[in-house]
Coordinates of N, CA and C in Angstrom, one line a residue:
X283 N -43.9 -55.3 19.3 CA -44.0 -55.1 17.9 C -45.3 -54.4 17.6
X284 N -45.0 -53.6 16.8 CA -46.2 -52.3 16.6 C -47.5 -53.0 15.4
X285 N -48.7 -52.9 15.6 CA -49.3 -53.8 15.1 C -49.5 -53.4 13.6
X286 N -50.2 -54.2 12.8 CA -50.1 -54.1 10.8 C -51.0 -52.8 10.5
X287 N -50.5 -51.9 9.8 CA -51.6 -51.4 9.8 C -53.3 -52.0 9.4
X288 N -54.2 -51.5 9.4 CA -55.8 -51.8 9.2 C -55.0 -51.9 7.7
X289 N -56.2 -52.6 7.0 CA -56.2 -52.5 5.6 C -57.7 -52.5 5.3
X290 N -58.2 -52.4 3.5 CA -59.7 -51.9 3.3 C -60.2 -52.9 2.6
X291 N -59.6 -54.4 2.8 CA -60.6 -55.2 2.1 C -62.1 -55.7 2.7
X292 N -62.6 -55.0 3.6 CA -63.6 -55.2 4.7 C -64.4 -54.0 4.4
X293 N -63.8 -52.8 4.3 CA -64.2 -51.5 4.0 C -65.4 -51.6 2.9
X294 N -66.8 -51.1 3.7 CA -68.1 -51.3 3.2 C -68.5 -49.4 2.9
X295 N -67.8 -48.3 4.0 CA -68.2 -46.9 3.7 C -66.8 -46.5 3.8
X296 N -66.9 -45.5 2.8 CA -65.5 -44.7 3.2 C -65.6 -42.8 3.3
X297 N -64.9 -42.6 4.6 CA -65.7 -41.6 5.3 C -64.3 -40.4 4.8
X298 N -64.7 -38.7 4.5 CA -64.0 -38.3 4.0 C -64.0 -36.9 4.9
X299 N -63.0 -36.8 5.4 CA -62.9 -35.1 5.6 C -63.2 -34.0 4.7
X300 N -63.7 -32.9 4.5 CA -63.8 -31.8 3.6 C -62.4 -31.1 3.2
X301 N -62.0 -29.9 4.5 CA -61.6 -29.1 3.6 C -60.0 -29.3 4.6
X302 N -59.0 -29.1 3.7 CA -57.4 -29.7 3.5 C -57.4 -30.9 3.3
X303 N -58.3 -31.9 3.0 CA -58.4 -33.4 2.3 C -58.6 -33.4 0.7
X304 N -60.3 -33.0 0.8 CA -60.4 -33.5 -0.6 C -60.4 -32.8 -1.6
X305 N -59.0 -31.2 -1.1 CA -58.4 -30.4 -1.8 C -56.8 -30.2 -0.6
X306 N -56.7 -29.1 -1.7 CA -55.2 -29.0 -1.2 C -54.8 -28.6 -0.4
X307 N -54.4 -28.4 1.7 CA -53.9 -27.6 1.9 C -53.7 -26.5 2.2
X308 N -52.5 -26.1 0.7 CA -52.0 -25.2 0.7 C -52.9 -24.2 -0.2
X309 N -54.3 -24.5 -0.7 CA -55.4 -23.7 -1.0 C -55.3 -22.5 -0.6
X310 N -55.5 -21.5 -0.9 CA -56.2 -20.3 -0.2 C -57.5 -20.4 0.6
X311 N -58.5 -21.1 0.3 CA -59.3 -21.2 0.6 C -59.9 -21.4 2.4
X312 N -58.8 -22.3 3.0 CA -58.4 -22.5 4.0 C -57.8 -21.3 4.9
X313 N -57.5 -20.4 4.1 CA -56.8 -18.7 4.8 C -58.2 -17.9 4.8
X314 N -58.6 -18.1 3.5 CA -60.3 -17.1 3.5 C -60.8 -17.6 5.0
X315 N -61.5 -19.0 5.1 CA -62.3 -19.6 6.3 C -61.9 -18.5 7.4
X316 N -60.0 -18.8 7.7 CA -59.4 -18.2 8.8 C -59.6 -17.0 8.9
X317 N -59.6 -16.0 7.8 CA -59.2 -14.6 8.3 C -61.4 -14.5 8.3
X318 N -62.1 -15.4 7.9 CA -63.1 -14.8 8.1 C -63.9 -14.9 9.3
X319 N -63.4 -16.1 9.8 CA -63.4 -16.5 11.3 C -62.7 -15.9 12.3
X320 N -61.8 -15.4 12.5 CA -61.0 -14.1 13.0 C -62.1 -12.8 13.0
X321 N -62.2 -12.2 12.2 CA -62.9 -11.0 11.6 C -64.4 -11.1 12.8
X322 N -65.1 -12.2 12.6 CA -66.2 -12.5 13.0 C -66.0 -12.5 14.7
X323 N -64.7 -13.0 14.9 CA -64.9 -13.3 16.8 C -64.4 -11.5 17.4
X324 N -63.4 -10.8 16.0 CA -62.8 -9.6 16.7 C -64.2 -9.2 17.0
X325 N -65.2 -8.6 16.1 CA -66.2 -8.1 16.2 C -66.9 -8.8 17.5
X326 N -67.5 -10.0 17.6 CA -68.5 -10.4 18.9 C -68.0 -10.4 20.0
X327 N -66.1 -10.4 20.3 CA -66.3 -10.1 21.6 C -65.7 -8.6 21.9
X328 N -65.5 -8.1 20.7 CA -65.1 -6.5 20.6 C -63.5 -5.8 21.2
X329 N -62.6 -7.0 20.5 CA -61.2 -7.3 20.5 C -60.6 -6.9 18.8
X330 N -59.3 -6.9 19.4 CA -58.7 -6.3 18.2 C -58.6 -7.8 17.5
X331 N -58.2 -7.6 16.2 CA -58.0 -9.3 15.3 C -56.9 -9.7 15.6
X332 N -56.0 -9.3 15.7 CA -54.6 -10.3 16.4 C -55.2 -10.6 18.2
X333 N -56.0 -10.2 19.2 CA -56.4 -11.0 19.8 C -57.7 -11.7 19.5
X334 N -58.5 -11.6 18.6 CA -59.6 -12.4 18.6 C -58.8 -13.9 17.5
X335 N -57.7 -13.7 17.4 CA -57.3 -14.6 16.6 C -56.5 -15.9 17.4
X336 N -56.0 -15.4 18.8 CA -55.5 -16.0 19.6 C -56.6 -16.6 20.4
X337 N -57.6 -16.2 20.9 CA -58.6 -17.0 20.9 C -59.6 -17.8 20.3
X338 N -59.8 -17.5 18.9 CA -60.0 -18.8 17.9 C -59.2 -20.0 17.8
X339 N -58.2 -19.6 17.9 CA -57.0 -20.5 17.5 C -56.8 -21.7 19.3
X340 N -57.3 -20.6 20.2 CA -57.2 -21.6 21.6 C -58.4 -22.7 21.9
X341 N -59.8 -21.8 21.1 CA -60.8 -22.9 21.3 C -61.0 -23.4 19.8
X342 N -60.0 -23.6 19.3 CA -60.1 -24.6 18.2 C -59.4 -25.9 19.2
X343 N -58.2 -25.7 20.0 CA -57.5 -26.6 20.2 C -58.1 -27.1 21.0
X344 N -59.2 -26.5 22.0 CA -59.6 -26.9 23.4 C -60.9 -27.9 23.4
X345 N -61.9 -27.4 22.1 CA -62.7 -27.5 21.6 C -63.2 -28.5 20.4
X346 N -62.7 -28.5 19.8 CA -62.9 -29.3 18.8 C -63.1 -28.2 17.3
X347 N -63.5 -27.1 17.8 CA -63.7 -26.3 16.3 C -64.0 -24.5 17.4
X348 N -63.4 -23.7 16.8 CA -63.4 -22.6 17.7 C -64.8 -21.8 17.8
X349 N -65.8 -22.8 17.1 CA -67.5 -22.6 17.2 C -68.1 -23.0 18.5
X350 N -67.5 -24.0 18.6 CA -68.0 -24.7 20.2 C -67.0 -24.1 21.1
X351 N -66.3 -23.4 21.4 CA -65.6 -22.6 22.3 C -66.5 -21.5 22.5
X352 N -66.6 -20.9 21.1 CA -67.5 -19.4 21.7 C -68.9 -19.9 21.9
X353 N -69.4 -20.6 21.5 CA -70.9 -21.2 22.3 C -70.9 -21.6 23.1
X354 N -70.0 -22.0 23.7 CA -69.4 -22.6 25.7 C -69.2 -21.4 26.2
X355 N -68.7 -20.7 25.8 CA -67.6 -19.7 26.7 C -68.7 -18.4 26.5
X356 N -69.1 -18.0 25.3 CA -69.8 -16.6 25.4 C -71.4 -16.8 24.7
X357 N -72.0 -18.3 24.5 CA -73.6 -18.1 24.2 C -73.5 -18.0 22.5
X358 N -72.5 -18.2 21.6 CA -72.5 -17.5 20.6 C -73.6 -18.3 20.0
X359 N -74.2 -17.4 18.7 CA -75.7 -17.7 18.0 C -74.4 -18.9 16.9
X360 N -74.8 -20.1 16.3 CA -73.9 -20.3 15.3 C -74.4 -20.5 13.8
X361 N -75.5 -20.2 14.0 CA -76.1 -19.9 12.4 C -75.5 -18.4 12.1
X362 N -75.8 -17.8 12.3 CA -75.0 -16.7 11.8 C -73.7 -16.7 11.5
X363 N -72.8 -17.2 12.5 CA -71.6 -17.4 12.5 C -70.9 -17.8 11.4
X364 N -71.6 -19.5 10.9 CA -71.3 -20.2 10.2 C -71.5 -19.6 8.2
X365 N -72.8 -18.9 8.3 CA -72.9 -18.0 7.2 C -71.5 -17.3 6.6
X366 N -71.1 -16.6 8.1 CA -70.1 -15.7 7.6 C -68.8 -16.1 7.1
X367 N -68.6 -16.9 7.8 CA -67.6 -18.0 7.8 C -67.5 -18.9 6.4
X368 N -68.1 -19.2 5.6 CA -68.2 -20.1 5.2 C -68.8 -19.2 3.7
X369 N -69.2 -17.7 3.8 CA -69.3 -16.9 2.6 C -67.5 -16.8 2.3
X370 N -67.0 -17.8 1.2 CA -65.9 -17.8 0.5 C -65.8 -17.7 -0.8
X371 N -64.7 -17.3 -1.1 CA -64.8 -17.4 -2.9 C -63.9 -18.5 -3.0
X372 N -64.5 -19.4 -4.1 CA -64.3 -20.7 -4.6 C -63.9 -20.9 -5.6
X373 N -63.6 -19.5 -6.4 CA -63.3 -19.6 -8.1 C -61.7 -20.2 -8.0
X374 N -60.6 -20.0 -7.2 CA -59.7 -20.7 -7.1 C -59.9 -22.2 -7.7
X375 N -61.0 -23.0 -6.9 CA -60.8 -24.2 -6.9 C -61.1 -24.8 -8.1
X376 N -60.1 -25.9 -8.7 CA -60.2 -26.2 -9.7 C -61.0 -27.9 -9.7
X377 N -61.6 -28.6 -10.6 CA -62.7 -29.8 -10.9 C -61.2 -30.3 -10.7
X378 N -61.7 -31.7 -10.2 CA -60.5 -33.2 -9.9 C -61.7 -34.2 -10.6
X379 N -61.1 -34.5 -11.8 CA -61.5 -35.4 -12.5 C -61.1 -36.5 -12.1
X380 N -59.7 -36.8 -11.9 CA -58.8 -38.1 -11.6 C -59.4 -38.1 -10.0
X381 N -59.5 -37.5 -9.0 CA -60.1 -38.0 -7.8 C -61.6 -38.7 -7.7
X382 N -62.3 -37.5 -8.2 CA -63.6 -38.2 -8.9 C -63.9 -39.3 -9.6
X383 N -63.0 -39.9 -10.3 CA -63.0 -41.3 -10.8 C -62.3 -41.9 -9.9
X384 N -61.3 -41.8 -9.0 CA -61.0 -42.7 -7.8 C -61.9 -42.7 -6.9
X385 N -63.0 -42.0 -6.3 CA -64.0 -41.8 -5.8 C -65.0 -42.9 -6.0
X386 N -65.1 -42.7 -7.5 CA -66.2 -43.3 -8.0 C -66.3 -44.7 -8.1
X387 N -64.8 -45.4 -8.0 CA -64.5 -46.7 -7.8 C -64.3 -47.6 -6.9
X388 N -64.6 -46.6 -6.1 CA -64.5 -47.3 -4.5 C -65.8 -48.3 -3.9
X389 N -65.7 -49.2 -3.3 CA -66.8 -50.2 -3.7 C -67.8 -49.6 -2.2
X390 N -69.2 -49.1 -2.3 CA -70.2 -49.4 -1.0 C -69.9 -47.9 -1.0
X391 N -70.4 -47.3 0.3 CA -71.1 -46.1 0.4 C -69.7 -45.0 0.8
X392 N -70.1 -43.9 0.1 CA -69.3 -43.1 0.3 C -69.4 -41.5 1.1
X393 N -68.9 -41.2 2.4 CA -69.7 -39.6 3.3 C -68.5 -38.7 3.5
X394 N -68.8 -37.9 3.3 CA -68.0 -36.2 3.7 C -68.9 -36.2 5.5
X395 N -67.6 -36.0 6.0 CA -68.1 -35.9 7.3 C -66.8 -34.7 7.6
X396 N -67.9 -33.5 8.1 CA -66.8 -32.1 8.5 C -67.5 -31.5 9.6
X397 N -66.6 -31.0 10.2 CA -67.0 -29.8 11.0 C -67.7 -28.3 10.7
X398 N -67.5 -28.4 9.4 CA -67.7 -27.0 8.7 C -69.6 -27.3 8.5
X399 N -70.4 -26.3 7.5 CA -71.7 -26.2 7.2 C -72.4 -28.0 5.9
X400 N -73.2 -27.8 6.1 CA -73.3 -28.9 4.9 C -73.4 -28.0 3.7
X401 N -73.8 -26.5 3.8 CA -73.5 -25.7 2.4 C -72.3 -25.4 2.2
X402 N -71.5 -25.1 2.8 CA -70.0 -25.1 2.5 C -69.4 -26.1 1.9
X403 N -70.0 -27.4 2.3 CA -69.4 -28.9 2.2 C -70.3 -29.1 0.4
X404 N -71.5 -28.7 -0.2 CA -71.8 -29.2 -1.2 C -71.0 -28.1 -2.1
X405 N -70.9 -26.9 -1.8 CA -70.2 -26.0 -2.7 C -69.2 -26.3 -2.5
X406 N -68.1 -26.5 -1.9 CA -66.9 -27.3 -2.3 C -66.8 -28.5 -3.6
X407 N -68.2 -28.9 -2.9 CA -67.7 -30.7 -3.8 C -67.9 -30.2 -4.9
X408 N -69.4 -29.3 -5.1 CA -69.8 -29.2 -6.6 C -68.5 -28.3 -7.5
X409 N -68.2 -28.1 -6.9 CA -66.7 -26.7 -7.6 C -65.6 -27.6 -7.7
X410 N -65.5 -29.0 -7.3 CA -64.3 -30.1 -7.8 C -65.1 -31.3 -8.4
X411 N -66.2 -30.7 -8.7 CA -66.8 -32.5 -9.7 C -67.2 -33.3 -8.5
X412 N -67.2 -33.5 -7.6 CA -67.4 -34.3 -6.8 C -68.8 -34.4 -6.3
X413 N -69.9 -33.9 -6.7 CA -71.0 -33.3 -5.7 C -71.9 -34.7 -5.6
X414 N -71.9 -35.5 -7.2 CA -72.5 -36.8 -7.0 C -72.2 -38.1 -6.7
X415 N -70.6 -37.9 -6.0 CA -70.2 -38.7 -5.6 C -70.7 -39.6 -4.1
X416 N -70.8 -38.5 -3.4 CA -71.4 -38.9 -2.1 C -73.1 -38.9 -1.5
X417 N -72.7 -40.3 -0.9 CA -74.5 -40.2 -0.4 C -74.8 -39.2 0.1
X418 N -73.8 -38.7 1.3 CA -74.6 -37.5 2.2 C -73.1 -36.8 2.7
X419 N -73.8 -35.5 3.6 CA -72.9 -34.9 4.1 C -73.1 -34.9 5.7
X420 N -72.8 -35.5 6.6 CA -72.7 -35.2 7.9 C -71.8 -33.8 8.2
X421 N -72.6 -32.7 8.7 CA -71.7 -31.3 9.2 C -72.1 -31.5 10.6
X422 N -71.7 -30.0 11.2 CA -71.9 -29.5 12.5 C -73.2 -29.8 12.6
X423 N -74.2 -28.9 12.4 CA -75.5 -29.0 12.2 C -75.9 -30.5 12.9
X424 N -75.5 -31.0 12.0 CA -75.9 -32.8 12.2 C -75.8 -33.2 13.4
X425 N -74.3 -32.9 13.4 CA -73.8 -33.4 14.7 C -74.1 -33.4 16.2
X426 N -75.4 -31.7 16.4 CA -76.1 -30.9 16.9 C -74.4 -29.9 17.7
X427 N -73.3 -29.9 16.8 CA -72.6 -29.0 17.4 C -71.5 -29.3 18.3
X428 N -71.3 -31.1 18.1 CA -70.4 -31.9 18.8 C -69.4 -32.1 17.9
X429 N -68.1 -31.5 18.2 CA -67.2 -31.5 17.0 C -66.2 -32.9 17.0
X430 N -65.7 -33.0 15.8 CA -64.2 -33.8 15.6 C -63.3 -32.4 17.1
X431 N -62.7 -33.8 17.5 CA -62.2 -35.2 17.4 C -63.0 -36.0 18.9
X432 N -64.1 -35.3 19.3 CA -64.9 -36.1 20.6 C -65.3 -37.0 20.1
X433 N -65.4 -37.8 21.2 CA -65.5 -39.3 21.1 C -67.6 -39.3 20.6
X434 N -68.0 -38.2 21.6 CA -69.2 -38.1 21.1 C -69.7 -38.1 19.4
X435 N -69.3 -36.8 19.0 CA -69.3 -36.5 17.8 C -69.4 -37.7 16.7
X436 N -68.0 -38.7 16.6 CA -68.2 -39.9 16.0 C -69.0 -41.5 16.4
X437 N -69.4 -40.8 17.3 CA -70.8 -41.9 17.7 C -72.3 -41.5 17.0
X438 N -72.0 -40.0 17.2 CA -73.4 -39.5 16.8 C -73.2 -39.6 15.1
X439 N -72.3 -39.6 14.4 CA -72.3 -39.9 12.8 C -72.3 -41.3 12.9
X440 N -71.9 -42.2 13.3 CA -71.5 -43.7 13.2 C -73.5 -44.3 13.5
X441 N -74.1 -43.7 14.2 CA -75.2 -43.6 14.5 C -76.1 -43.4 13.5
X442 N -75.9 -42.1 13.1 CA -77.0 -41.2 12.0 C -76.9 -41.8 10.7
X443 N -75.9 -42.5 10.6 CA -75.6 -43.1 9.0 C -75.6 -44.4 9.2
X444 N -76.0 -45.3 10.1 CA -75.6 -46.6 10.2 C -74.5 -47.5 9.6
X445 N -73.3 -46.8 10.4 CA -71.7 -47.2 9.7 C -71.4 -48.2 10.7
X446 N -71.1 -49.5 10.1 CA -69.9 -50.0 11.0 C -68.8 -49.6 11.4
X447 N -68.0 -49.4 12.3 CA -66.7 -49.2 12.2 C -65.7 -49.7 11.8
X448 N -66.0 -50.8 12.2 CA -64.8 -52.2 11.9 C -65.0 -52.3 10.2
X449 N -65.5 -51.8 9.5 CA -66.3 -52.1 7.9 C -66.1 -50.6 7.3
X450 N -65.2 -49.4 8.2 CA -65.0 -48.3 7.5 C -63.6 -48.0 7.4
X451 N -63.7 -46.7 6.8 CA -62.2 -46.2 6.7 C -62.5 -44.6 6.7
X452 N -61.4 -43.9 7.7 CA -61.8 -42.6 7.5 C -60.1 -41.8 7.7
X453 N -60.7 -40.8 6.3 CA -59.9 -39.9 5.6 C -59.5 -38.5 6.4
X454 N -58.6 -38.4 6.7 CA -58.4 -36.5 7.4 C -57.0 -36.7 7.2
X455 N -56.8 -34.5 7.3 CA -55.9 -34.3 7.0 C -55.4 -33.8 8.3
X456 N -56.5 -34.0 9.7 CA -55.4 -34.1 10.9 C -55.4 -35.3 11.8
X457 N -54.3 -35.2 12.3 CA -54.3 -36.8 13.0 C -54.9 -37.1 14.5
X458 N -55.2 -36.2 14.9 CA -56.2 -36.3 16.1 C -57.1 -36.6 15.6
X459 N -57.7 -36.2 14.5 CA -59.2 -36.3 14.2 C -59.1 -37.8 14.1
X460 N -58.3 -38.3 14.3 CA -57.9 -40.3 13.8 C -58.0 -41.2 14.6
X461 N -57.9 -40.4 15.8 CA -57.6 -41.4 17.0 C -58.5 -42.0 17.8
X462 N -59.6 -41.3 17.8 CA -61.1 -41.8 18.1 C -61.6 -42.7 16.9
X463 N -61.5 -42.5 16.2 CA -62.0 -43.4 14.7 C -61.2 -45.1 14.5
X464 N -59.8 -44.8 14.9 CA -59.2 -45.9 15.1 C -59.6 -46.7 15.9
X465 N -59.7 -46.4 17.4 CA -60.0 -46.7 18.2 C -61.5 -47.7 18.5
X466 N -62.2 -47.0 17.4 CA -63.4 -47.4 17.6 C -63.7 -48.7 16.3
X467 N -62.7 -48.8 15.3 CA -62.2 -49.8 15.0 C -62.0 -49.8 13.1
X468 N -61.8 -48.3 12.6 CA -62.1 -47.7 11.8 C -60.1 -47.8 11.3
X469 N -59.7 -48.2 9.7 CA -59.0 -47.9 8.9 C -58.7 -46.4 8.9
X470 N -57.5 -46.3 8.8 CA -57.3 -44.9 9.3 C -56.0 -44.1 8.0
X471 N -56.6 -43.2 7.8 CA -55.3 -42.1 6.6 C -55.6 -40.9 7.0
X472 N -54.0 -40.6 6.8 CA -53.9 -39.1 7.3 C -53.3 -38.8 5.5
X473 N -54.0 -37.6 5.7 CA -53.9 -37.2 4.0 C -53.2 -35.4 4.1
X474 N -51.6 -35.7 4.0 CA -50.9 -34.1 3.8 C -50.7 -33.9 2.4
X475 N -49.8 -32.9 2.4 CA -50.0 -32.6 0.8 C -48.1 -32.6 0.7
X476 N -47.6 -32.6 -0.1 CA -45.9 -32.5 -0.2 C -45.5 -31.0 0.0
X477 N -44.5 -31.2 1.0 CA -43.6 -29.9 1.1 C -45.1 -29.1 1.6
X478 N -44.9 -29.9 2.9 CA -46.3 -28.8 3.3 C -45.2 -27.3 3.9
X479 N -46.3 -26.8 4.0 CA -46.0 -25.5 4.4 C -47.1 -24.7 4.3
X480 N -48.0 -24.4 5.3 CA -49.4 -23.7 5.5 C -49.0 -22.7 6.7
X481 N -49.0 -21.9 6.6 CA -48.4 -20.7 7.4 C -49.9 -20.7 8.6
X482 N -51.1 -20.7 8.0 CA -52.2 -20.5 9.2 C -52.3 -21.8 9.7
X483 N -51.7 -22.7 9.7 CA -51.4 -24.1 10.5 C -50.9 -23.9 12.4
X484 N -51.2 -24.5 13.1 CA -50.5 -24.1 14.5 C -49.7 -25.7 14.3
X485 N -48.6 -25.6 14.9 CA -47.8 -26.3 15.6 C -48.4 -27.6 16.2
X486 N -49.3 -27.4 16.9 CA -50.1 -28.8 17.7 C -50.7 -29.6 16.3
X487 N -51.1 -29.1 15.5 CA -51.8 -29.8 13.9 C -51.0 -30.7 13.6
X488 N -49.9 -30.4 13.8 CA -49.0 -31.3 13.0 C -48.4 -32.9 14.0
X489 N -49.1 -32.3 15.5 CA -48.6 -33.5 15.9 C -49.6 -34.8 16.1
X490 N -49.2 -35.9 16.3 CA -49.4 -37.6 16.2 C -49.6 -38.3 14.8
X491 N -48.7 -37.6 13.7 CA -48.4 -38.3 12.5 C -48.0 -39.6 12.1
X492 N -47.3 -39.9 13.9 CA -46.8 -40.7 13.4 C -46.8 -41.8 14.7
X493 N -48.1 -41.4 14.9 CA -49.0 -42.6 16.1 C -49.3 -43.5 15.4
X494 N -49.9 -45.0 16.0 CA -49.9 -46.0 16.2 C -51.4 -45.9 15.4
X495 N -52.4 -44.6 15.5 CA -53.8 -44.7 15.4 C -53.8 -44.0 14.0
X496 N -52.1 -43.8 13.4 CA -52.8 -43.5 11.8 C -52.2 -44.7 11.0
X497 N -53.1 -45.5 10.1 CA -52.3 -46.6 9.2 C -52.0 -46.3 8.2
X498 N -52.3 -45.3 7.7 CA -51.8 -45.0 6.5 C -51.6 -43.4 6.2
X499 N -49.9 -42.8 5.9 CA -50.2 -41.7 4.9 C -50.3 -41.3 3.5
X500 N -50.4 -40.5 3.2 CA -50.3 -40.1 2.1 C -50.3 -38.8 1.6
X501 N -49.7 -38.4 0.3 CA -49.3 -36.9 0.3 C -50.8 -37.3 -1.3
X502 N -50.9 -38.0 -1.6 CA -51.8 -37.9 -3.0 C -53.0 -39.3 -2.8
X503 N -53.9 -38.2 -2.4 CA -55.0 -39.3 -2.3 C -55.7 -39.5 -3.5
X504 N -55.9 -39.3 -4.6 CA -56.1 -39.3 -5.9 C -55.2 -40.5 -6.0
X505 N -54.1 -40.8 -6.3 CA -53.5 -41.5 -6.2 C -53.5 -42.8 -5.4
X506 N -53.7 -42.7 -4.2 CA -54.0 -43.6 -2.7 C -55.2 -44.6 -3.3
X507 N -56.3 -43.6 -3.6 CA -57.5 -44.3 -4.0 C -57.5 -45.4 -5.0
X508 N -56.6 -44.4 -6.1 CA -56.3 -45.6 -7.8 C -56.0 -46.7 -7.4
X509 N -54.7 -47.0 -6.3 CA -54.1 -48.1 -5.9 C -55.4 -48.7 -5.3
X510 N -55.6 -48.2 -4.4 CA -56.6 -49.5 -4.1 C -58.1 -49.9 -4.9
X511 N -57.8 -49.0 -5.5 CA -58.8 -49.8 -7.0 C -58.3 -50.2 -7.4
X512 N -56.9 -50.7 -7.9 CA -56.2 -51.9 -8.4 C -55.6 -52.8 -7.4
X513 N -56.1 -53.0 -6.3 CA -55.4 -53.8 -5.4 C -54.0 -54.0 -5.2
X514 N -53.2 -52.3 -5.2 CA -51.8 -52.6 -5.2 C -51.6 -52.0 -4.1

């Protein structure tokens, strides 16, 4: 018999993925990143973009984020990188009032923990209302460059923030990123969006949805949240 899922009446922080979580997906915003991280590797290793795109996309998978591939594999500088990467237009994104007040109701400490920059991570939040919601942002940087989904990476935030695990709950919208977190004794939601369909998605993203190490989905976490501010 497959065990209950975790539940969050213990839940003291609640830990948040950035970007396809605490927006949508099917964003644009998520294609900007792509084609700008593409653009960035044709150029450094002096490949056309449909191959520098097949090797982003390989040390994303291999790697944990296709930043720590090209710093393994070719020495890449990642402050520069990350600049380029991460210079997006944000006017798309529209303020989440209703999330922000489910946010805001959630009892004990609240972190954005991403792979992406901590400036990318505050310009996001600040462009959806959210900027005062969270204590902190754990990024790359922080991490010193140890990405989701290594087992390292979530020791070194579980660490730097003094989180319990067994006392947290963490938010993504991929399910590998879950499996180390579960494990380690963390409430677990995978957060898609309805009738997905993300064309810059690979095939492997979409797999262990429906592992044992995610307890909860959901297509509306705005929603997700309200319930459990009313204990339903």
């Amino acid at each position: 018999m497959a065990p209950e899922p975790r539940g969050f009446n213990e839940v003291e922080t609640w830990v948040f993925d950035l970007d396809n979580t605490l927006y949508p997906a099917q964003h644009d915003l998520w294609t900007q990143l792509d084609a700008r991280m593409r653009d960035y590797v044709a150029r450094f290793l002096g490949v056309t973009p449909e191959e520098a795109f097949v090797v982003q996309k390989d040390y994303y998978r291999r790697y944990g984020t296709s930043l720590r591939g090209l710093m393994i594999e070719h020495g890449l500088d990642p402050t520069p990188f990350l600049a380029h990467v991460h210079d997006v237009d944000l006017s798309g994104l529209d303020p989440s009032p209703r999330l922000a007040a489910a946010i805001e109701q959630l009892p004990g400490v609240k972190l954005v923990y991403t792979n992406g920059s901590e400036r990318h991570a505050q310009n996001v939040l600040d462009r959806l209302g959210l900027g005062g919601h969270f204590a902190a942002v754990h990024d790359i940087v922080a991490a010193e460059f140890h990405p989701k989904p290594t087992e390292e990476a979530y020791l070194r935030f579980l660490r730097a923030h003094g989180v319990a695990p067994d006392r947290a709950a963490m938010f993504e919208d991929l399910a590998r990123n879950l499996e180390v977190p579960h494990r380690l004794g963390m409430a677990t939601v995978l957060v898609v969006p309805p009738d997905e369909t993300v064309e810059t998605r690979q095939a492997w993203e979409f797999e262990g949805r429906e592992a044992a190490y995610v307890d909860h989905v959901t297509q509306d976490l705005a929603g997700f949240l309200e319930r459990l501010g009313t204990g339903a």
